Structures are given as C-alpha cells and as structure tokens.
C-alpha cells in the first residue's frame, strides 16, 4: 500500500462541492479507493465549508485544507479590480495571485512535514514551483 499525496489546483475544493472536472475525477478516484482500499491518500485542497463536511465520509483519505486569510482575500480583490479598470474588461488571470502564492507556500510546508511515497500534481504546472525548495527536491525527486 502506497501513501499518495494529491496536490489540487488550489482553486476549487476537493471533495468537488463547487464543481470542476479534475476535482470531480479526483473525488471519483478517492471513492473507488474507499471501496478497494489499495492506497492511503492525502489531499491538499483549498478550504470550503461544504468540502470539509463531505470529507468526513472518507475513511482512507486525509484532507489537508488550506484557508486564506482575510488580508489575502482583500489583496486578491484589489488586484482583480485594478486590472479590470486598467484592461477595461474582467480577466480571471489576476483573480487569485495572492491566494495561489499562499496555497503554494502552505503546500510546501505540508510536504516538508510529511513523508509520502508519491506526489500527484493535479492539472496546474505552477504546482511544480513547490519543488523549487531544495529540501523538497531532495526528498521527493
């Protein structure tokens, strides 16, 4: 049995309470593992109250939820509003810069504090920035 950590995108939660194709597929994988119990999973996900409630149904998956501070949310809204004014149109490119950085920083800390056999980075190449940390590269690559 392997100990596998799934790094979600940090945009939508797992369990997939707010939708998302990759988040839904991840949840299906975890549900299948509940039936077969072949691996122990840890899932690093953005916090959502409903996802926290739904995560209780999983016995073989440990969810590590990352919640943003109020200041991070304020900064993200500010950047989003400024770029909307400057570009004269709404763009999702700048919606969650500080949230992403917070998610990556906290993910890095979780990976340093735990030992996993495998890390599965889900659908976002920026997750590999976590591995810029020399100790994590040595530990997981």
JSON list of C-alpha atoms in Angstrom, two decimals, residues 10-85:
[
{"chain": "A", "resi": 10, "resn": "UNK", "atom": "CA", "xyz": [-5.98, 25.34, -5.04]},
{"chain": "A", "resi": 11, "resn": "UNK", "atom": "CA", "xyz": [-8.82, 26.99, -6.94]},
{"chain": "A", "resi": 12, "resn": "UNK", "atom": "CA", "xyz": [-11.75, 24.61, -6.39]},
{"chain": "A", "resi": 13, "resn": "UNK", "atom": "CA", "xyz": [-12.09, 22.28, -3.40]},
{"chain": "A", "resi": 14, "resn": "UNK", "atom": "CA", "xyz": [-11.95, 18.50, -3.20]},
{"chain": "A", "resi": 15, "resn": "UNK", "atom": "CA", "xyz": [-14.45, 16.96, -2.45]},
{"chain": "A", "resi": 16, "resn": "UNK", "atom": "CA", "xyz": [-15.84, 18.74, -5.50]},
{"chain": "A", "resi": 17, "resn": "UNK", "atom": "CA", "xyz": [-18.54, 20.81, -3.80]},
{"chain": "A", "resi": 18, "resn": "UNK", "atom": "CA", "xyz": [-18.14, 23.67, -6.29]},
{"chain": "A", "resi": 19, "resn": "UNK", "atom": "CA", "xyz": [-17.72, 21.57, -9.42]},
{"chain": "A", "resi": 20, "resn": "UNK", "atom": "CA", "xyz": [-14.61, 21.23, -11.54]},
{"chain": "A", "resi": 21, "resn": "UNK", "atom": "CA", "xyz": [-13.78, 18.41, -13.93]},
{"chain": "A", "resi": 22, "resn": "UNK", "atom": "CA", "xyz": [-10.43, 17.46, -12.40]},
{"chain": "A", "resi": 23, "resn": "UNK", "atom": "CA", "xyz": [-11.79, 17.88, -8.88]},
{"chain": "A", "resi": 24, "resn": "UNK", "atom": "CA", "xyz": [-14.69, 15.56, -9.76]},
{"chain": "A", "resi": 25, "resn": "UNK", "atom": "CA", "xyz": [-12.32, 12.94, -11.21]},
{"chain": "A", "resi": 26, "resn": "UNK", "atom": "CA", "xyz": [-10.17, 13.17, -8.09]},
{"chain": "A", "resi": 27, "resn": "UNK", "atom": "CA", "xyz": [-13.22, 12.56, -5.93]},
{"chain": "A", "resi": 28, "resn": "UNK", "atom": "CA", "xyz": [-14.15, 9.53, -8.06]},
{"chain": "A", "resi": 29, "resn": "UNK", "atom": "CA", "xyz": [-10.64, 8.13, -7.54]},
{"chain": "A", "resi": 30, "resn": "UNK", "atom": "CA", "xyz": [-10.97, 8.60, -3.79]},
{"chain": "A", "resi": 31, "resn": "UNK", "atom": "CA", "xyz": [-14.44, 6.99, -3.75]},
{"chain": "A", "resi": 32, "resn": "UNK", "atom": "CA", "xyz": [-13.08, 3.98, -5.66]},
{"chain": "A", "resi": 33, "resn": "UNK", "atom": "CA", "xyz": [-10.27, 3.70, -3.13]},
{"chain": "A", "resi": 34, "resn": "UNK", "atom": "CA", "xyz": [-12.88, 3.66, -0.35]},
{"chain": "A", "resi": 35, "resn": "UNK", "atom": "CA", "xyz": [-14.31, 0.51, -1.94]},
{"chain": "A", "resi": 36, "resn": "UNK", "atom": "CA", "xyz": [-11.00, -1.19, -2.80]},
{"chain": "A", "resi": 37, "resn": "UNK", "atom": "CA", "xyz": [-8.63, 0.37, -0.23]},
{"chain": "A", "resi": 38, "resn": "UNK", "atom": "CA", "xyz": [-5.41, -0.02, -2.16]},
{"chain": "A", "resi": 39, "resn": "UNK", "atom": "CA", "xyz": [-3.70, 3.21, -1.10]},
{"chain": "A", "resi": 40, "resn": "UNK", "atom": "CA", "xyz": [-3.68, 5.83, 1.61]},
{"chain": "A", "resi": 41, "resn": "UNK", "atom": "CA", "xyz": [-4.36, 9.26, 0.17]},
{"chain": "A", "resi": 42, "resn": "UNK", "atom": "CA", "xyz": [-3.73, 12.75, 1.46]},
{"chain": "A", "resi": 43, "resn": "UNK", "atom": "CA", "xyz": [-5.36, 15.58, -0.46]},
{"chain": "A", "resi": 44, "resn": "UNK", "atom": "CA", "xyz": [-4.19, 19.17, -0.18]},
{"chain": "A", "resi": 45, "resn": "UNK", "atom": "CA", "xyz": [-7.15, 21.34, -1.12]},
{"chain": "A", "resi": 46, "resn": "UNK", "atom": "CA", "xyz": [-8.42, 24.87, -0.74]},
{"chain": "A", "resi": 47, "resn": "UNK", "atom": "CA", "xyz": [-10.81, 25.18, 2.21]},
{"chain": "A", "resi": 48, "resn": "UNK", "atom": "CA", "xyz": [-14.54, 25.10, 1.68]},
{"chain": "A", "resi": 49, "resn": "UNK", "atom": "CA", "xyz": [-17.08, 24.51, 4.46]},
{"chain": "A", "resi": 50, "resn": "UNK", "atom": "CA", "xyz": [-19.12, 22.01, 2.40]},
{"chain": "A", "resi": 51, "resn": "UNK", "atom": "CA", "xyz": [-15.97, 20.17, 1.28]},
{"chain": "A", "resi": 52, "resn": "UNK", "atom": "CA", "xyz": [-14.94, 19.84, 4.94]},
{"chain": "A", "resi": 53, "resn": "UNK", "atom": "CA", "xyz": [-18.32, 18.30, 5.76]},
{"chain": "A", "resi": 54, "resn": "UNK", "atom": "CA", "xyz": [-18.22, 15.91, 2.77]},
{"chain": "A", "resi": 55, "resn": "UNK", "atom": "CA", "xyz": [-14.62, 14.90, 3.54]},
{"chain": "A", "resi": 56, "resn": "UNK", "atom": "CA", "xyz": [-15.88, 13.12, 6.68]},
{"chain": "A", "resi": 57, "resn": "UNK", "atom": "CA", "xyz": [-17.29, 10.29, 4.52]},
{"chain": "A", "resi": 58, "resn": "UNK", "atom": "CA", "xyz": [-13.76, 9.22, 3.50]},
{"chain": "A", "resi": 59, "resn": "UNK", "atom": "CA", "xyz": [-12.02, 6.74, 5.79]},
{"chain": "A", "resi": 60, "resn": "UNK", "atom": "CA", "xyz": [-8.84, 6.19, 3.76]},
{"chain": "A", "resi": 61, "resn": "UNK", "atom": "CA", "xyz": [-8.19, 9.79, 2.71]},
{"chain": "A", "resi": 62, "resn": "UNK", "atom": "CA", "xyz": [-6.81, 12.55, 4.88]},
{"chain": "A", "resi": 63, "resn": "UNK", "atom": "CA", "xyz": [-7.78, 16.03, 3.73]},
{"chain": "A", "resi": 64, "resn": "UNK", "atom": "CA", "xyz": [-5.47, 18.94, 4.42]},
{"chain": "A", "resi": 65, "resn": "UNK", "atom": "CA", "xyz": [-7.45, 22.11, 3.82]},
{"chain": "A", "resi": 66, "resn": "UNK", "atom": "CA", "xyz": [-5.72, 25.43, 3.22]},
{"chain": "A", "resi": 67, "resn": "UNK", "atom": "CA", "xyz": [-7.69, 28.53, 4.11]},
{"chain": "A", "resi": 68, "resn": "UNK", "atom": "CA", "xyz": [-6.80, 32.04, 3.02]},
{"chain": "A", "resi": 69, "resn": "UNK", "atom": "CA", "xyz": [-6.53, 34.88, 5.49]},
{"chain": "A", "resi": 70, "resn": "UNK", "atom": "CA", "xyz": [-8.81, 37.90, 5.14]},
{"chain": "A", "resi": 71, "resn": "UNK", "atom": "CA", "xyz": [-5.87, 40.05, 4.04]},
{"chain": "A", "resi": 72, "resn": "UNK", "atom": "CA", "xyz": [-5.09, 37.64, 1.17]},
{"chain": "A", "resi": 73, "resn": "UNK", "atom": "CA", "xyz": [-8.72, 37.80, 0.02]},
{"chain": "A", "resi": 74, "resn": "UNK", "atom": "CA", "xyz": [-8.68, 41.62, 0.20]},
{"chain": "A", "resi": 75, "resn": "UNK", "atom": "CA", "xyz": [-5.42, 41.81, -1.79]},
{"chain": "A", "resi": 76, "resn": "UNK", "atom": "CA", "xyz": [-6.79, 39.46, -4.46]},
{"chain": "A", "resi": 77, "resn": "UNK", "atom": "CA", "xyz": [-9.97, 41.54, -4.82]},
{"chain": "A", "resi": 78, "resn": "UNK", "atom": "CA", "xyz": [-7.91, 44.72, -5.03]},
{"chain": "A", "resi": 79, "resn": "UNK", "atom": "CA", "xyz": [-5.64, 43.33, -7.78]},
{"chain": "A", "resi": 80, "resn": "UNK", "atom": "CA", "xyz": [-8.66, 41.99, -9.66]},
{"chain": "A", "resi": 81, "resn": "UNK", "atom": "CA", "xyz": [-10.44, 45.36, -9.51]},
{"chain": "A", "resi": 82, "resn": "UNK", "atom": "CA", "xyz": [-7.35, 47.31, -10.58]},
{"chain": "A", "resi": 83, "resn": "UNK", "atom": "CA", "xyz": [-6.67, 45.04, -13.55]},
{"chain": "A", "resi": 84, "resn": "UNK", "atom": "CA", "xyz": [-10.33, 45.21, -14.58]},
{"chain": "A", "resi": 85, "resn": "UNK", "atom": "CA", "xyz": [-10.09, 49.00, -14.59]}
]
